[in-house]
PDB file of C-alpha atoms and ligand atoms in Angstrom:
ATOM      1  CA  UNK A   1     -20.001   6.250  -3.256  1.00 69.00           C
ATOM      2  CA  UNK A   2     -19.825   2.982  -1.265  1.00 84.00           C
ATOM      3  CA  UNK A   3     -16.855   0.797  -2.059  1.00 92.00           C
ATOM      4  CA  UNK A   4     -17.565  -2.309  -4.118  1.00 97.00           C
ATOM      5  CA  UNK A   5     -15.029  -5.020  -3.554  1.00 98.00           C
ATOM      6  CA  UNK A   6     -15.004  -8.283  -5.309  1.00 98.00           C
ATOM      7  CA  UNK A   7     -12.508 -11.084  -4.864  1.00 98.00           C
ATOM      8  CA  UNK A   8     -12.017 -13.683  -7.610  1.00 98.00           C
ATOM      9  CA  UNK A   9     -10.646 -16.680  -5.871  1.00 98.00           C
ATOM     10  CA  UNK A  10     -10.308 -20.434  -5.578  1.00 98.00           C
ATOM     11  CA  UNK A  11     -10.877 -21.961  -2.189  1.00 97.00           C
ATOM     12  CA  UNK A  12      -7.592 -23.941  -1.650  1.00 97.00           C
ATOM     13  CA  UNK A  13      -5.430 -21.152  -3.034  1.00 97.00           C
ATOM     14  CA  UNK A  14      -2.808 -19.879  -0.544  1.00 96.00           C
ATOM     15  CA  UNK A  15      -2.542 -16.698  -2.551  1.00 97.00           C
ATOM     16  CA  UNK A  16      -6.309 -16.167  -2.235  1.00 98.00           C
ATOM     17  CA  UNK A  17      -6.060 -16.967   1.529  1.00 97.00           C
ATOM     18  CA  UNK A  18      -3.586 -14.091   1.843  1.00 97.00           C
ATOM     19  CA  UNK A  19      -6.161 -11.662   0.542  1.00 98.00           C
ATOM     20  CA  UNK A  20      -9.090 -13.152   2.499  1.00 98.00           C
ATOM     21  CA  UNK A  21      -7.064 -12.674   5.669  1.00 97.00           C
ATOM     22  CA  UNK A  22      -6.062  -9.124   4.743  1.00 98.00           C
ATOM     23  CA  UNK A  23      -9.624  -8.081   3.953  1.00 98.00           C
ATOM     24  CA  UNK A  24     -10.920  -9.701   7.197  1.00 98.00           C
ATOM     25  CA  UNK A  25      -8.211  -7.915   9.228  1.00 96.00           C
ATOM     26  CA  UNK A  26      -9.231  -4.560   7.709  1.00 97.00           C
ATOM     27  CA  UNK A  27     -12.997  -5.330   8.146  1.00 97.00           C
ATOM     28  CA  UNK A  28     -13.709  -4.773   4.403  1.00 97.00           C
ATOM     29  CA  UNK A  29     -16.900  -6.327   3.159  1.00 97.00           C
ATOM     30  CA  UNK A  30     -16.561  -7.979  -0.184  1.00 98.00           C
ATOM     31  CA  UNK A  31     -18.216 -10.306  -2.673  1.00 98.00           C
ATOM     32  CA  UNK A  32     -16.423 -13.659  -2.912  1.00 98.00           C
ATOM     33  CA  UNK A  33     -16.537 -15.223  -6.395  1.00 98.00           C
ATOM     34  CA  UNK A  34     -15.262 -18.756  -6.639  1.00 98.00           C
ATOM     35  CA  UNK A  35     -13.493 -19.456  -9.917  1.00 98.00           C
ATOM     36  CA  UNK A  36     -13.438 -22.782 -11.814  1.00 97.00           C
ATOM     37  CA  UNK A  37      -9.814 -22.737 -12.955  1.00 96.00           C
ATOM     38  CA  UNK A  38     -10.571 -25.319 -15.600  1.00 95.00           C
ATOM     39  CA  UNK A  39     -13.224 -23.028 -17.073  1.00 98.00           C
ATOM     40  CA  UNK A  40     -12.293 -19.465 -16.174  1.00 98.00           C
ATOM     41  CA  UNK A  41     -14.951 -16.854 -16.051  1.00 98.00           C
ATOM     42  CA  UNK A  42     -15.008 -13.949 -18.654  1.00 98.00           C
ATOM     43  CA  UNK A  43     -14.573 -11.645 -15.606  1.00 98.00           C
ATOM     44  CA  UNK A  44     -11.272 -13.377 -14.613  1.00 98.00           C
ATOM     45  CA  UNK A  45     -10.011 -13.361 -18.193  1.00 98.00           C
ATOM     46  CA  UNK A  46     -10.810  -9.721 -18.581  1.00 98.00           C
ATOM     47  CA  UNK A  47      -9.425  -8.653 -15.133  1.00 98.00           C
ATOM     48  CA  UNK A  48      -6.140 -10.512 -15.319  1.00 98.00           C
ATOM     49  CA  UNK A  49      -5.682 -10.979 -19.158  1.00 97.00           C
ATOM     50  CA  UNK A  50      -1.982 -11.716 -19.014  1.00 97.00           C
ATOM     51  CA  UNK A  51      -1.626 -14.418 -16.343  1.00 97.00           C
ATOM     52  CA  UNK A  52      -5.309 -15.424 -16.061  1.00 98.00           C
ATOM     53  CA  UNK A  53      -4.766 -16.343 -12.458  1.00 98.00           C
ATOM     54  CA  UNK A  54      -6.638 -15.869  -9.264  1.00 98.00           C
ATOM     55  CA  UNK A  55      -6.731 -14.110  -6.894  1.00 98.00           C
ATOM     56  CA  UNK A  56      -7.846 -10.886  -8.453  1.00 98.00           C
ATOM     57  CA  UNK A  57      -9.205  -7.998  -6.225  1.00 98.00           C
ATOM     58  CA  UNK A  58     -11.609  -5.746  -8.017  1.00 98.00           C
ATOM     59  CA  UNK A  59     -12.230  -2.427  -6.187  1.00 98.00           C
ATOM     60  CA  UNK A  60     -14.872  -0.103  -7.699  1.00 98.00           C
ATOM     61  CA  UNK A  61     -14.153  -1.722 -11.081  1.00 97.00           C
ATOM     62  CA  UNK A  62     -10.360  -1.486 -10.868  1.00 97.00           C
ATOM     63  CA  UNK A  63      -8.620  -4.886 -10.820  1.00 98.00           C
ATOM     64  CA  UNK A  64      -5.444  -5.684  -9.015  1.00 98.00           C
ATOM     65  CA  UNK A  65      -3.780  -9.000  -9.581  1.00 97.00           C
ATOM     66  CA  UNK A  66      -0.777 -10.671  -7.988  1.00 97.00           C
ATOM     67  CA  UNK A  67      -1.486 -11.275  -4.407  1.00 97.00           C
ATOM     68  CA  UNK A  68       1.513  -9.325  -2.907  1.00 95.00           C
ATOM     69  CA  UNK A  69       0.497  -6.312  -5.005  1.00 96.00           C
ATOM     70  CA  UNK A  70      -3.132  -6.644  -3.983  1.00 97.00           C
ATOM     71  CA  UNK A  71      -2.041  -6.953  -0.254  1.00 96.00           C
ATOM     72  CA  UNK A  72      -0.069  -3.735  -0.574  1.00 95.00           C
ATOM     73  CA  UNK A  73      -3.108  -2.108  -2.299  1.00 97.00           C
ATOM     74  CA  UNK A  74      -5.438  -3.234   0.521  1.00 97.00           C
ATOM     75  CA  UNK A  75      -2.982  -1.884   3.138  1.00 96.00           C
ATOM     76  CA  UNK A  76      -2.748   1.411   1.431  1.00 96.00           C
ATOM     77  CA  UNK A  77      -6.484   1.919   0.632  1.00 97.00           C
ATOM     78  CA  UNK A  78      -7.773   0.801   4.024  1.00 96.00           C
ATOM     79  CA  UNK A  79      -5.019   2.364   5.950  1.00 94.00           C
ATOM     80  CA  UNK A  80      -7.047   3.256   9.074  1.00 94.00           C
ATOM     81  CA  UNK A  81      -6.498  -0.047  10.905  1.00 91.00           C
ATOM     82  CA  UNK A  82      -4.453  -3.237  11.083  1.00 94.00           C
ATOM     83  CA  UNK A  83      -1.221  -2.332   9.205  1.00 94.00           C
ATOM     84  CA  UNK A  84      -0.189  -5.425   7.290  1.00 93.00           C
ATOM     85  CA  UNK A  85       3.178  -4.498   5.830  1.00 89.00           C
ATOM     86  CA  UNK A  86       6.171  -2.725   7.297  1.00 83.00           C
ATOM     87  CA  UNK A  87       6.459   0.947   6.335  1.00 75.00           C
ATOM     88  CA  UNK A  88       9.399   1.631   3.932  1.00 66.00           C
ATOM     89  CA  UNK A  89      12.171   3.473   5.610  1.00 51.00           C
ATOM     90  CA  UNK A  90      12.024   7.139   4.822  1.00 46.00           C
ATOM     91  CA  UNK A  91      14.860   9.136   3.209  1.00 51.00           C
ATOM     92  CA  UNK A  92      13.571  12.338   4.785  1.00 55.00           C
ATOM     93  CA  UNK A  93      16.523  13.573   6.887  1.00 50.00           C
ATOM     94  CA  UNK A  94      14.196  15.148   9.342  1.00 53.00           C
ATOM     95  CA  UNK A  95      12.561  11.826  10.077  1.00 51.00           C
ATOM     96  CA  UNK A  96      15.768   9.733   9.789  1.00 46.00           C
ATOM     97  CA  UNK A  97      17.447  11.452  12.706  1.00 47.00           C
ATOM     98  CA  UNK A  98      16.941   9.123  15.619  1.00 48.00           C
ATOM     99  CA  UNK A  99      14.411   6.331  15.492  1.00 49.00           C
ATOM    100  CA  UNK A 100      11.189   7.312  13.778  1.00 52.00           C
ATOM    101  CA  UNK A 101       8.106   5.339  14.592  1.00 57.00           C
ATOM    102  CA  UNK A 102       8.280   3.736  11.109  1.00 54.00           C
ATOM    103  CA  UNK A 103      11.860   2.635  11.754  1.00 50.00           C
ATOM    104  CA  UNK A 104      10.766   1.170  15.023  1.00 54.00           C
ATOM    105  CA  UNK A 105       7.950  -0.698  13.389  1.00 57.00           C
ATOM    106  CA  UNK A 106      10.327  -1.920  10.672  1.00 52.00           C
ATOM    107  CA  UNK A 107      12.750  -3.201  13.192  1.00 51.00           C
ATOM    108  CA  UNK A 108      10.003  -4.854  15.261  1.00 55.00           C
ATOM    109  CA  UNK A 109       8.777  -6.615  12.147  1.00 55.00           C
ATOM    110  CA  UNK A 110      12.323  -7.799  11.325  1.00 54.00           C
ATOM    111  CA  UNK A 111      12.876  -9.121  14.867  1.00 55.00           C
ATOM    112  CA  UNK A 112       9.477 -10.821  14.958  1.00 56.00           C
ATOM    113  CA  UNK A 113      10.160 -12.633  11.641  1.00 56.00           C
ATOM    114  CA  UNK A 114      13.823 -13.304  12.614  1.00 59.00           C
ATOM    115  CA  UNK A 115      12.651 -15.135  15.614  1.00 56.00           C
ATOM    116  CA  UNK A 116      10.804 -17.557  13.323  1.00 55.00           C
ATOM    117  CA  UNK A 117      14.066 -18.825  11.944  1.00 58.00           C
ATOM    118  CA  UNK A 118      14.686 -22.389  13.043  1.00 54.00           C
ATOM    119  CA  UNK A 119      18.038 -23.885  13.655  1.00 52.00           C
ATOM    120  CA  UNK A 120      18.755 -27.205  11.882  1.00 47.00           C
ATOM    121  CA  UNK A 121      15.621 -26.959   9.784  1.00 49.00           C
ATOM    122  CA  UNK A 122      15.139 -30.165   7.777  1.00 51.00           C
ATOM    123  CA  UNK A 123      12.732 -30.664   4.896  1.00 50.00           C
ATOM    124  CA  UNK A 124       9.355 -31.860   6.025  1.00 47.00           C
ATOM    125  CA  UNK A 125       7.940 -35.111   4.891  1.00 48.00           C
ATOM    126  CA  UNK A 126       4.211 -34.633   5.045  1.00 48.00           C
ATOM    127  CA  UNK A 127       1.706 -31.802   4.610  1.00 51.00           C
ATOM    128  CA  UNK A 128       0.138 -31.811   8.089  1.00 59.00           C
ATOM    129  CA  UNK A 129       1.116 -29.067  10.485  1.00 68.00           C
ATOM    130  CA  UNK A 130       1.684 -31.784  13.196  1.00 63.00           C
ATOM    131  CA  UNK A 131       4.241 -33.569  11.035  1.00 64.00           C
ATOM    132  CA  UNK A 132       6.371 -30.395  11.209  1.00 61.00           C
ATOM    133  CA  UNK A 133       6.107 -30.113  14.927  1.00 60.00           C
ATOM    134  CA  UNK A 134       9.438 -31.728  16.122  1.00 69.00           C
ATOM    135  CA  UNK A 135      11.369 -29.913  13.321  1.00 80.00           C
ATOM    136  CA  UNK A 136       9.842 -26.462  13.286  1.00 87.00           C
ATOM    137  CA  UNK A 137       8.352 -25.807  16.751  1.00 89.00           C
ATOM    138  CA  UNK A 138       8.530 -22.042  16.395  1.00 90.00           C
ATOM    139  CA  UNK A 139       6.862 -22.048  13.082  1.00 90.00           C
ATOM    140  CA  UNK A 140       4.135 -24.262  14.415  1.00 90.00           C
ATOM    141  CA  UNK A 141       3.595 -22.129  17.412  1.00 92.00           C
ATOM    142  CA  UNK A 142       3.431 -19.015  15.198  1.00 93.00           C
ATOM    143  CA  UNK A 143       0.871 -20.722  12.876  1.00 91.00           C
ATOM    144  CA  UNK A 144      -1.173 -21.715  15.973  1.00 93.00           C
ATOM    145  CA  UNK A 145      -1.158 -18.073  17.259  1.00 96.00           C
ATOM    146  CA  UNK A 146      -2.314 -16.905  13.788  1.00 94.00           C
ATOM    147  CA  UNK A 147      -5.172 -19.443  13.878  1.00 94.00           C
ATOM    148  CA  UNK A 148      -6.318 -17.950  17.159  1.00 96.00           C
ATOM    149  CA  UNK A 149      -7.245 -14.832  15.287  1.00 95.00           C
ATOM    150  CA  UNK A 150     -10.713 -14.894  13.788  1.00 96.00           C
ATOM    151  CA  UNK A 151      -9.527 -13.017  10.721  1.00 96.00           C
ATOM    152  CA  UNK A 152      -7.350 -15.988   9.994  1.00 96.00           C
ATOM    153  CA  UNK A 153      -9.396 -18.994  11.199  1.00 96.00           C
ATOM    154  CA  UNK A 154     -12.540 -17.880   9.473  1.00 96.00           C
ATOM    155  CA  UNK A 155     -10.752 -17.112   6.219  1.00 96.00           C
ATOM    156  CA  UNK A 156      -9.192 -20.502   5.893  1.00 96.00           C
ATOM    157  CA  UNK A 157     -10.719 -23.665   4.526  1.00 96.00           C
ATOM    158  CA  UNK A 158     -10.665 -26.894   6.535  1.00 94.00           C
ATOM    159  CA  UNK A 159      -7.069 -28.248   6.677  1.00 91.00           C
ATOM    160  CA  UNK A 160      -8.137 -31.867   6.009  1.00 95.00           C
ATOM    161  CA  UNK A 161     -10.086 -30.699   2.958  1.00 97.00           C
ATOM    162  CA  UNK A 162      -7.038 -28.898   1.595  1.00 96.00           C
ATOM    163  CA  UNK A 163      -4.769 -31.943   2.257  1.00 95.00           C
ATOM    164  CA  UNK A 164      -7.302 -34.155   0.410  1.00 96.00           C
ATOM    165  CA  UNK A 165      -7.387 -31.746  -2.432  1.00 96.00           C
ATOM    166  CA  UNK A 166      -3.630 -31.568  -2.703  1.00 95.00           C
ATOM    167  CA  UNK A 167      -3.287 -35.362  -2.498  1.00 95.00           C
ATOM    168  CA  UNK A 168      -5.798 -35.725  -5.349  1.00 95.00           C
ATOM    169  CA  UNK A 169      -3.948 -33.129  -7.422  1.00 94.00           C
ATOM    170  CA  UNK A 170      -0.601 -34.915  -6.838  1.00 94.00           C
ATOM    171  CA  UNK A 171      -2.265 -38.160  -8.015  1.00 94.00           C
ATOM    172  CA  UNK A 172      -3.766 -36.522 -11.101  1.00 93.00           C
ATOM    173  CA  UNK A 173      -0.425 -34.987 -11.941  1.00 94.00           C
ATOM    174  CA  UNK A 174       1.439 -38.365 -11.415  1.00 93.00           C
ATOM    175  CA  UNK A 175       3.465 -37.021  -8.497  1.00 90.00           C
ATOM    176  CA  UNK A 176       2.542 -39.920  -6.125  1.00 78.00           C
TER     177      UNK A 176
HETATM  178  N1  GSH B 201       2.009 -14.997  -8.108  1.00 54.11           N
HETATM  179  C1  GSH B 201       0.577 -15.227  -8.120  1.00 54.11           C
HETATM  180  C2  GSH B 201       0.216 -16.675  -8.062  1.00 54.11           C
HETATM  181  C3  GSH B 201      -1.240 -16.957  -8.285  1.00 54.11           C
HETATM  182  C4  GSH B 201      -1.537 -18.351  -8.635  1.00 54.11           C
HETATM  183  O1  GSH B 201      -0.569 -19.142  -8.915  1.00 54.11           O
HETATM  184  N2  GSH B 201      -2.820 -18.726  -8.768  1.00 54.11           N
HETATM  185  C5  GSH B 201      -3.227 -20.062  -9.198  1.00 54.11           C
HETATM  186  C6  GSH B 201      -4.131 -20.732  -8.236  1.00 54.11           C
HETATM  187  S1  GSH B 201      -3.331 -20.924  -6.611  1.00 54.11           S
HETATM  188  C7  GSH B 201      -3.984 -19.945 -10.467  1.00 54.11           C
HETATM  189  O2  GSH B 201      -4.798 -19.125 -10.701  1.00 54.11           O
HETATM  190  N3  GSH B 201      -3.753 -20.912 -11.419  1.00 54.11           N
HETATM  191  C8  GSH B 201      -4.506 -20.935 -12.676  1.00 54.11           C
HETATM  192  C9  GSH B 201      -3.649 -21.146 -13.839  1.00 54.11           C
HETATM  193  O3  GSH B 201      -2.390 -21.130 -13.721  1.00 54.11           O
HETATM  194  O4  GSH B 201      -4.198 -21.261 -14.934  1.00 54.11           O
HETATM  195  C10 GSH B 201      -0.051 -14.442  -6.903  1.00 54.11           C
HETATM  196  O5  GSH B 201       0.705 -14.276  -5.914  1.00 54.11           O
HETATM  197  O6  GSH B 201      -1.226 -14.026  -7.020  1.00 54.11           O
END
């Protein structure tokens, strides 16, 4: 049976973006369903009855909510390419003698992310990536490298559109 994958999402959601990127990395074809969060669909209410939040991944009728859990699910089901998460260190004594490939991968992941730590990080004042530039150059460089990947750039909405949406939300919520 061919896989049927549906993603219930909302375009500016960073949690949704996480899953869009993961599915693109894995090359999984899916049906994207935009939710109106002010008027949630019966499918969303039925698939995530407790929190009623997007994103929800529905794979062959099975729903997975919480983006990190869905990310792990995607990584485990489509495990033939583009590993997304570090493998958990094994307790198998045979494998733990010396450096196993999973340990090496885990260490590589830690080093890679450790390198993103910035010294003297100060809180940023504005939303735009460029506003962060002088303060978080490594973070900006990393974000730019990510955007060079099609799986990322094609999965994300236009940055200005997101900024406009957030500004509007802040106004509506009386935060400006
Ligand atoms: N922890 C959740 C957060 C998901 C979330 O906050 N989704 C928001 C949109 S970005 C939502 O559905 N909000 C609707 C609501 O709270 O009613 C995840 O990682 O999936």
